[in-house]
């Protein structure tokens, strides 16, 4: 599928038909998500994938009973990972085994340290949350490229999700993306005209 068609034909699905997505396709979507870009390659996210019906039932109640949660095949919960220092260490360690020259690694390390020093406390969480949207967007287009429908969603209670999923404090549920096969039809695309967007 051409990327142009993927963009034009994706819509925010409200109801899924309950059919399960093949695990092979889920793995392909996971790999495309994994390649998402992030600031300084910190990849400050963890993504919980839920296919269990009981868990979806509980999460539905924490998502304003929106029908996507129970009817989807897989629910992706994109959590911002506020442990930026931990991720920075992991990125540097991965670079050490990648064949990149040591001086380049040391330069990146100093850039990373400088970057992190500007993001204390809440600012770090905010940075991680901004980044967590990027793999979620990858997910919706990756899914569409495989014939799978989706809906980006923020209509849920992050605190309730944390409790139900027993998440550590470092992870903040930020955006969810149910995946499946649509049982609804797209509405017309209503967008501002180009002249009002680009200047
Ligand atoms: C950050 C974000 C949060 C959203 N939250 C919800 C939601 O909670 N429930 C829902 O049905 N749609 C949700 N949507 C879908 C939007 O309503 C939808 O993308 C928009 O109306 C444009 O329609 P389209 O995606 O079908 O073109 C959300 C979209 C985004 C990007």
mmCIF file of C-alpha atoms and ligand atoms in Angstrom:
data_model
loop_
_atom_site.group_PDB
_atom_site.id
_atom_site.type_symbol
_atom_site.label_atom_id
_atom_site.label_comp_id
_atom_site.label_asym_id
_atom_site.label_seq_id
_atom_site.Cartn_x
_atom_site.Cartn_y
_atom_site.Cartn_z
ATOM 1 C CA UNK A 1 0.000 0.000 0.000
ATOM 2 C CA UNK A 2 1.369 3.444 -0.974
ATOM 3 C CA UNK A 3 1.999 5.669 2.049
ATOM 4 C CA UNK A 4 -0.321 8.305 0.511
ATOM 5 C CA UNK A 5 -3.170 5.740 0.469
ATOM 6 C CA UNK A 6 -2.376 4.669 4.024
ATOM 7 C CA UNK A 7 -2.681 8.281 5.204
ATOM 8 C CA UNK A 8 -5.841 8.931 3.195
ATOM 9 C CA UNK A 9 -7.618 5.685 4.069
ATOM 10 C CA UNK A 10 -6.859 5.396 7.815
ATOM 11 C CA UNK A 11 -9.579 6.548 10.148
ATOM 12 C CA UNK A 12 -10.238 6.569 13.879
ATOM 13 C CA UNK A 13 -12.231 3.363 14.182
ATOM 14 C CA UNK A 14 -15.009 3.459 16.781
ATOM 15 C CA UNK A 15 -16.064 -0.222 16.636
ATOM 16 C CA UNK A 16 -14.029 -3.305 15.804
ATOM 17 C CA UNK A 17 -15.557 -6.604 14.672
ATOM 18 C CA UNK A 18 -13.771 -8.714 17.306
ATOM 19 C CA UNK A 19 -11.675 -10.709 14.799
ATOM 20 C CA UNK A 20 -8.191 -11.485 16.101
ATOM 21 C CA UNK A 21 -5.085 -10.169 14.350
ATOM 22 C CA UNK A 22 -2.508 -12.836 13.402
ATOM 23 C CA UNK A 23 0.502 -12.815 15.718
ATOM 24 C CA UNK A 24 2.750 -12.524 12.653
ATOM 25 C CA UNK A 25 1.173 -9.149 11.849
ATOM 26 C CA UNK A 26 1.452 -8.026 15.463
ATOM 27 C CA UNK A 27 5.163 -8.846 15.321
ATOM 28 C CA UNK A 28 5.526 -6.789 12.118
ATOM 29 C CA UNK A 29 3.778 -3.835 13.775
ATOM 30 C CA UNK A 30 6.008 -4.188 16.858
ATOM 31 C CA UNK A 31 9.118 -4.077 14.679
ATOM 32 C CA UNK A 32 7.934 -0.939 12.849
ATOM 33 C CA UNK A 33 7.101 0.709 16.198
ATOM 34 C CA UNK A 34 10.564 -0.218 17.474
ATOM 35 C CA UNK A 35 12.170 1.812 14.676
ATOM 36 C CA UNK A 36 10.368 5.049 15.674
ATOM 37 C CA UNK A 37 12.552 8.127 16.110
ATOM 38 C CA UNK A 38 13.014 9.883 19.464
ATOM 39 C CA UNK A 39 14.949 12.828 20.885
ATOM 40 C CA UNK A 40 18.614 11.793 21.182
ATOM 41 C CA UNK A 41 17.419 8.242 20.487
ATOM 42 C CA UNK A 42 16.353 7.931 24.143
ATOM 43 C CA UNK A 43 13.247 5.884 23.214
ATOM 44 C CA UNK A 44 11.557 6.911 26.493
ATOM 45 C CA UNK A 45 8.624 4.547 26.249
ATOM 46 C CA UNK A 46 7.367 1.094 27.156
ATOM 47 C CA UNK A 47 4.385 -0.360 25.368
ATOM 48 C CA UNK A 48 2.009 -2.807 27.037
ATOM 49 C CA UNK A 49 0.112 -5.046 24.615
ATOM 50 C CA UNK A 50 -3.176 -6.462 25.889
ATOM 51 C CA UNK A 51 -5.238 -9.164 24.215
ATOM 52 C CA UNK A 52 -6.747 -10.657 27.373
ATOM 53 C CA UNK A 53 -10.531 -10.169 27.460
ATOM 54 C CA UNK A 54 -10.801 -9.783 31.252
ATOM 55 C CA UNK A 55 -8.138 -7.116 31.283
ATOM 56 C CA UNK A 56 -9.785 -5.299 28.355
ATOM 57 C CA UNK A 57 -13.085 -5.396 30.275
ATOM 58 C CA UNK A 58 -11.454 -3.720 33.286
ATOM 59 C CA UNK A 59 -9.694 -1.150 31.094
ATOM 60 C CA UNK A 60 -12.923 -0.392 29.240
ATOM 61 C CA UNK A 61 -14.429 0.936 32.462
ATOM 62 C CA UNK A 62 -11.373 3.187 32.813
ATOM 63 C CA UNK A 63 -11.804 4.408 29.220
ATOM 64 C CA UNK A 64 -15.268 5.967 29.474
ATOM 65 C CA UNK A 65 -16.681 2.636 28.208
ATOM 66 C CA UNK A 66 -15.602 3.553 24.706
ATOM 67 C CA UNK A 67 -16.455 0.532 22.532
ATOM 68 C CA UNK A 68 -13.009 0.214 20.943
ATOM 69 C CA UNK A 69 -11.480 -1.231 24.113
ATOM 70 C CA UNK A 70 -13.587 -4.380 24.384
ATOM 71 C CA UNK A 71 -14.080 -4.920 20.634
ATOM 72 C CA UNK A 72 -10.438 -4.554 19.551
ATOM 73 C CA UNK A 73 -8.104 -7.463 18.993
ATOM 74 C CA UNK A 74 -5.070 -5.955 20.728
ATOM 75 C CA UNK A 75 -4.842 -2.834 22.869
ATOM 76 C CA UNK A 76 -1.514 -0.997 22.864
ATOM 77 C CA UNK A 77 -0.848 1.196 25.910
ATOM 78 C CA UNK A 78 1.971 3.617 25.204
ATOM 79 C CA UNK A 79 3.620 4.535 28.485
ATOM 80 C CA UNK A 80 6.107 7.370 28.842
ATOM 81 C CA UNK A 81 9.210 6.078 30.624
ATOM 82 C CA UNK A 82 10.422 8.810 32.956
ATOM 83 C CA UNK A 83 13.678 6.946 33.693
ATOM 84 C CA UNK A 84 15.574 9.009 31.129
ATOM 85 C CA UNK A 85 18.940 8.483 32.862
ATOM 86 C CA UNK A 86 18.446 4.706 32.762
ATOM 87 C CA UNK A 87 17.630 4.832 29.064
ATOM 88 C CA UNK A 88 20.617 7.113 28.390
ATOM 89 C CA UNK A 89 22.913 4.498 29.990
ATOM 90 C CA UNK A 90 21.330 1.746 27.909
ATOM 91 C CA UNK A 91 21.717 3.772 24.690
ATOM 92 C CA UNK A 92 25.413 4.425 25.447
ATOM 93 C CA UNK A 93 25.997 0.736 26.276
ATOM 94 C CA UNK A 94 24.314 -0.320 23.020
ATOM 95 C CA UNK A 95 26.501 2.119 21.070
ATOM 96 C CA UNK A 96 29.620 0.544 22.598
ATOM 97 C CA UNK A 97 28.824 -2.739 20.847
ATOM 98 C CA UNK A 98 27.824 -1.076 17.560
ATOM 99 C CA UNK A 99 31.328 -0.314 16.250
ATOM 100 C CA UNK A 100 30.879 3.460 16.548
ATOM 101 C CA UNK A 101 34.224 5.173 17.456
ATOM 102 C CA UNK A 102 34.720 5.840 21.192
ATOM 103 C CA UNK A 103 35.197 9.598 20.664
ATOM 104 C CA UNK A 104 31.777 9.827 18.964
ATOM 105 C CA UNK A 105 30.222 7.908 21.871
ATOM 106 C CA UNK A 106 31.873 10.221 24.411
ATOM 107 C CA UNK A 107 30.571 13.246 22.474
ATOM 108 C CA UNK A 108 27.013 11.837 22.472
ATOM 109 C CA UNK A 109 27.355 11.070 26.183
ATOM 110 C CA UNK A 110 28.178 14.709 26.950
ATOM 111 C CA UNK A 111 25.262 15.894 24.765
ATOM 112 C CA UNK A 112 22.951 13.458 26.571
ATOM 113 C CA UNK A 113 24.128 14.598 30.009
ATOM 114 C CA UNK A 114 23.600 18.219 29.027
ATOM 115 C CA UNK A 115 20.123 17.419 27.661
ATOM 116 C CA UNK A 116 19.108 15.509 30.797
ATOM 117 C CA UNK A 117 20.356 18.293 33.085
ATOM 118 C CA UNK A 118 17.759 20.554 31.461
ATOM 119 C CA UNK A 119 14.940 18.099 32.248
ATOM 120 C CA UNK A 120 14.568 17.714 36.015
ATOM 121 C CA UNK A 121 11.479 16.029 37.537
ATOM 122 C CA UNK A 122 8.226 16.902 35.781
ATOM 123 C CA UNK A 123 10.076 18.235 32.719
ATOM 124 C CA UNK A 124 11.539 14.746 32.184
ATOM 125 C CA UNK A 125 8.084 13.158 32.319
ATOM 126 C CA UNK A 126 6.766 15.792 29.909
ATOM 127 C CA UNK A 127 9.637 15.090 27.504
ATOM 128 C CA UNK A 128 8.964 11.331 27.701
ATOM 129 C CA UNK A 129 5.235 11.886 27.107
ATOM 130 C CA UNK A 130 5.861 14.021 24.038
ATOM 131 C CA UNK A 131 8.098 11.295 22.665
ATOM 132 C CA UNK A 132 5.584 8.521 23.480
ATOM 133 C CA UNK A 133 3.188 9.909 20.870
ATOM 134 C CA UNK A 134 5.683 9.118 18.102
ATOM 135 C CA UNK A 135 5.560 5.284 18.320
ATOM 136 C CA UNK A 136 1.775 5.542 18.713
ATOM 137 C CA UNK A 137 1.574 7.322 15.360
ATOM 138 C CA UNK A 138 3.924 4.742 13.857
ATOM 139 C CA UNK A 139 1.531 2.070 15.158
ATOM 140 C CA UNK A 140 -1.547 3.467 13.413
ATOM 141 C CA UNK A 141 0.164 3.783 10.042
ATOM 142 C CA UNK A 142 2.055 0.479 10.389
ATOM 143 C CA UNK A 143 -1.250 -1.240 11.180
ATOM 144 C CA UNK A 144 -3.005 0.330 8.190
ATOM 145 C CA UNK A 145 -0.165 -0.793 5.901
ATOM 146 C CA UNK A 146 -1.080 -4.362 6.915
ATOM 147 C CA UNK A 147 -4.842 -3.868 6.479
ATOM 148 C CA UNK A 148 -5.467 -3.358 10.196
ATOM 149 C CA UNK A 149 -7.612 -0.555 11.627
ATOM 150 C CA UNK A 150 -6.914 1.492 14.737
ATOM 151 C CA UNK A 151 -7.820 4.521 16.833
ATOM 152 C CA UNK A 152 -5.434 6.819 18.709
ATOM 153 C CA UNK A 153 -7.099 7.512 22.071
ATOM 154 C CA UNK A 154 -6.581 9.724 25.084
ATOM 155 C CA UNK A 155 -10.058 9.273 26.494
ATOM 156 C CA UNK A 156 -8.929 7.110 29.381
ATOM 157 C CA UNK A 157 -7.910 7.489 33.015
ATOM 158 C CA UNK A 158 -4.100 7.113 33.246
ATOM 159 C CA UNK A 159 -4.131 6.585 37.033
ATOM 160 C CA UNK A 160 -6.712 3.798 36.736
ATOM 161 C CA UNK A 161 -4.697 2.188 33.929
ATOM 162 C CA UNK A 162 -1.562 2.281 36.126
ATOM 163 C CA UNK A 163 -3.440 0.546 38.906
ATOM 164 C CA UNK A 164 -5.099 -2.110 36.726
ATOM 165 C CA UNK A 165 -1.865 -2.880 34.872
ATOM 166 C CA UNK A 166 0.217 -2.644 38.076
ATOM 167 C CA UNK A 167 2.684 -0.308 36.411
ATOM 168 C CA UNK A 168 5.770 1.000 38.219
ATOM 169 C CA UNK A 169 5.812 4.724 39.060
ATOM 170 C CA UNK A 170 8.324 5.403 36.282
ATOM 171 C CA UNK A 171 5.759 4.500 33.588
ATOM 172 C CA UNK A 172 2.972 6.947 32.714
ATOM 173 C CA UNK A 173 0.189 5.715 30.387
ATOM 174 C CA UNK A 174 0.015 8.490 27.786
ATOM 175 C CA UNK A 175 -1.860 7.348 24.700
ATOM 176 C CA UNK A 176 -3.588 4.092 23.798
ATOM 177 C CA UNK A 177 -4.091 2.501 20.383
ATOM 178 C CA UNK A 178 -6.608 -0.330 19.971
ATOM 179 C CA UNK A 179 -5.988 -2.445 16.859
ATOM 180 C CA UNK A 180 -8.367 -4.713 14.980
ATOM 181 C CA UNK A 181 -10.704 -4.917 12.015
ATOM 182 C CA UNK A 182 -13.250 -2.116 11.706
ATOM 183 C CA UNK A 183 -16.961 -2.770 12.060
ATOM 184 C CA UNK A 184 -17.689 0.855 11.217
ATOM 185 C CA UNK A 185 -17.140 3.065 8.189
ATOM 186 C CA UNK A 186 -14.976 6.190 7.965
ATOM 187 C CA UNK A 187 -16.539 9.613 8.339
ATOM 188 C CA UNK A 188 -15.593 12.235 5.731
ATOM 189 C CA UNK A 189 -12.148 13.700 6.445
ATOM 190 C CA UNK A 190 -12.781 17.185 7.834
ATOM 191 C CA UNK A 191 -9.544 19.183 8.009
ATOM 192 C CA UNK A 192 -8.559 22.854 7.885
ATOM 193 C CA UNK A 193 -7.522 23.977 4.391
ATOM 194 C CA UNK A 194 -3.803 24.160 3.632
ATOM 195 C CA UNK A 195 -3.832 27.984 3.576
ATOM 196 C CA UNK A 196 -4.935 27.988 7.218
ATOM 197 C CA UNK A 197 -2.305 25.493 8.311
ATOM 198 C CA UNK A 198 0.870 26.415 6.482
ATOM 199 C CA UNK A 199 2.354 29.901 6.611
HETATM 200 C C1 LIG B 1 -4.374 12.388 20.839
HETATM 201 C C2 LIG B 1 -5.665 11.833 20.317
HETATM 202 C C3 LIG B 1 -6.640 11.414 21.203
HETATM 203 C C4 LIG B 1 -7.832 10.849 20.725
HETATM 204 N N1 LIG B 1 -8.728 10.316 21.611
HETATM 205 C C5 LIG B 1 -9.818 9.673 21.132
HETATM 206 C C6 LIG B 1 -10.699 8.993 22.015
HETATM 207 O O1 LIG B 1 -10.501 8.951 23.225
HETATM 208 N N2 LIG B 1 -11.782 8.355 21.472
HETATM 209 C C7 LIG B 1 -12.021 8.355 20.118
HETATM 210 O O2 LIG B 1 -13.017 7.747 19.687
HETATM 211 N N3 LIG B 1 -11.199 8.974 19.264
HETATM 212 C C8 LIG B 1 -10.094 9.622 19.726
HETATM 213 N N4 LIG B 1 -9.234 10.226 18.858
HETATM 214 C C9 LIG B 1 -9.517 10.184 17.413
HETATM 215 C C10 LIG B 1 -9.881 11.543 16.845
HETATM 216 O O3 LIG B 1 -11.163 11.926 17.287
HETATM 217 C C11 LIG B 1 -9.790 11.477 15.307
HETATM 218 O O4 LIG B 1 -8.468 11.159 14.949
HETATM 219 C C12 LIG B 1 -10.193 12.802 14.658
HETATM 220 O O5 LIG B 1 -11.527 13.110 14.918
HETATM 221 C C13 LIG B 1 -9.988 12.763 13.139
HETATM 222 O O6 LIG B 1 -10.681 11.681 12.578
HETATM 223 P P1 LIG B 1 -9.935 10.549 11.723
HETATM 224 O O7 LIG B 1 -8.760 10.068 12.534
HETATM 225 O O8 LIG B 1 -10.970 9.468 11.531
HETATM 226 O O9 LIG B 1 -9.491 11.150 10.439
HETATM 227 C C14 LIG B 1 -8.060 10.776 19.317
HETATM 228 C C15 LIG B 1 -7.062 11.218 18.442
HETATM 229 C C16 LIG B 1 -5.881 11.709 18.921
HETATM 230 C C17 LIG B 1 -4.800 12.116 17.934
#
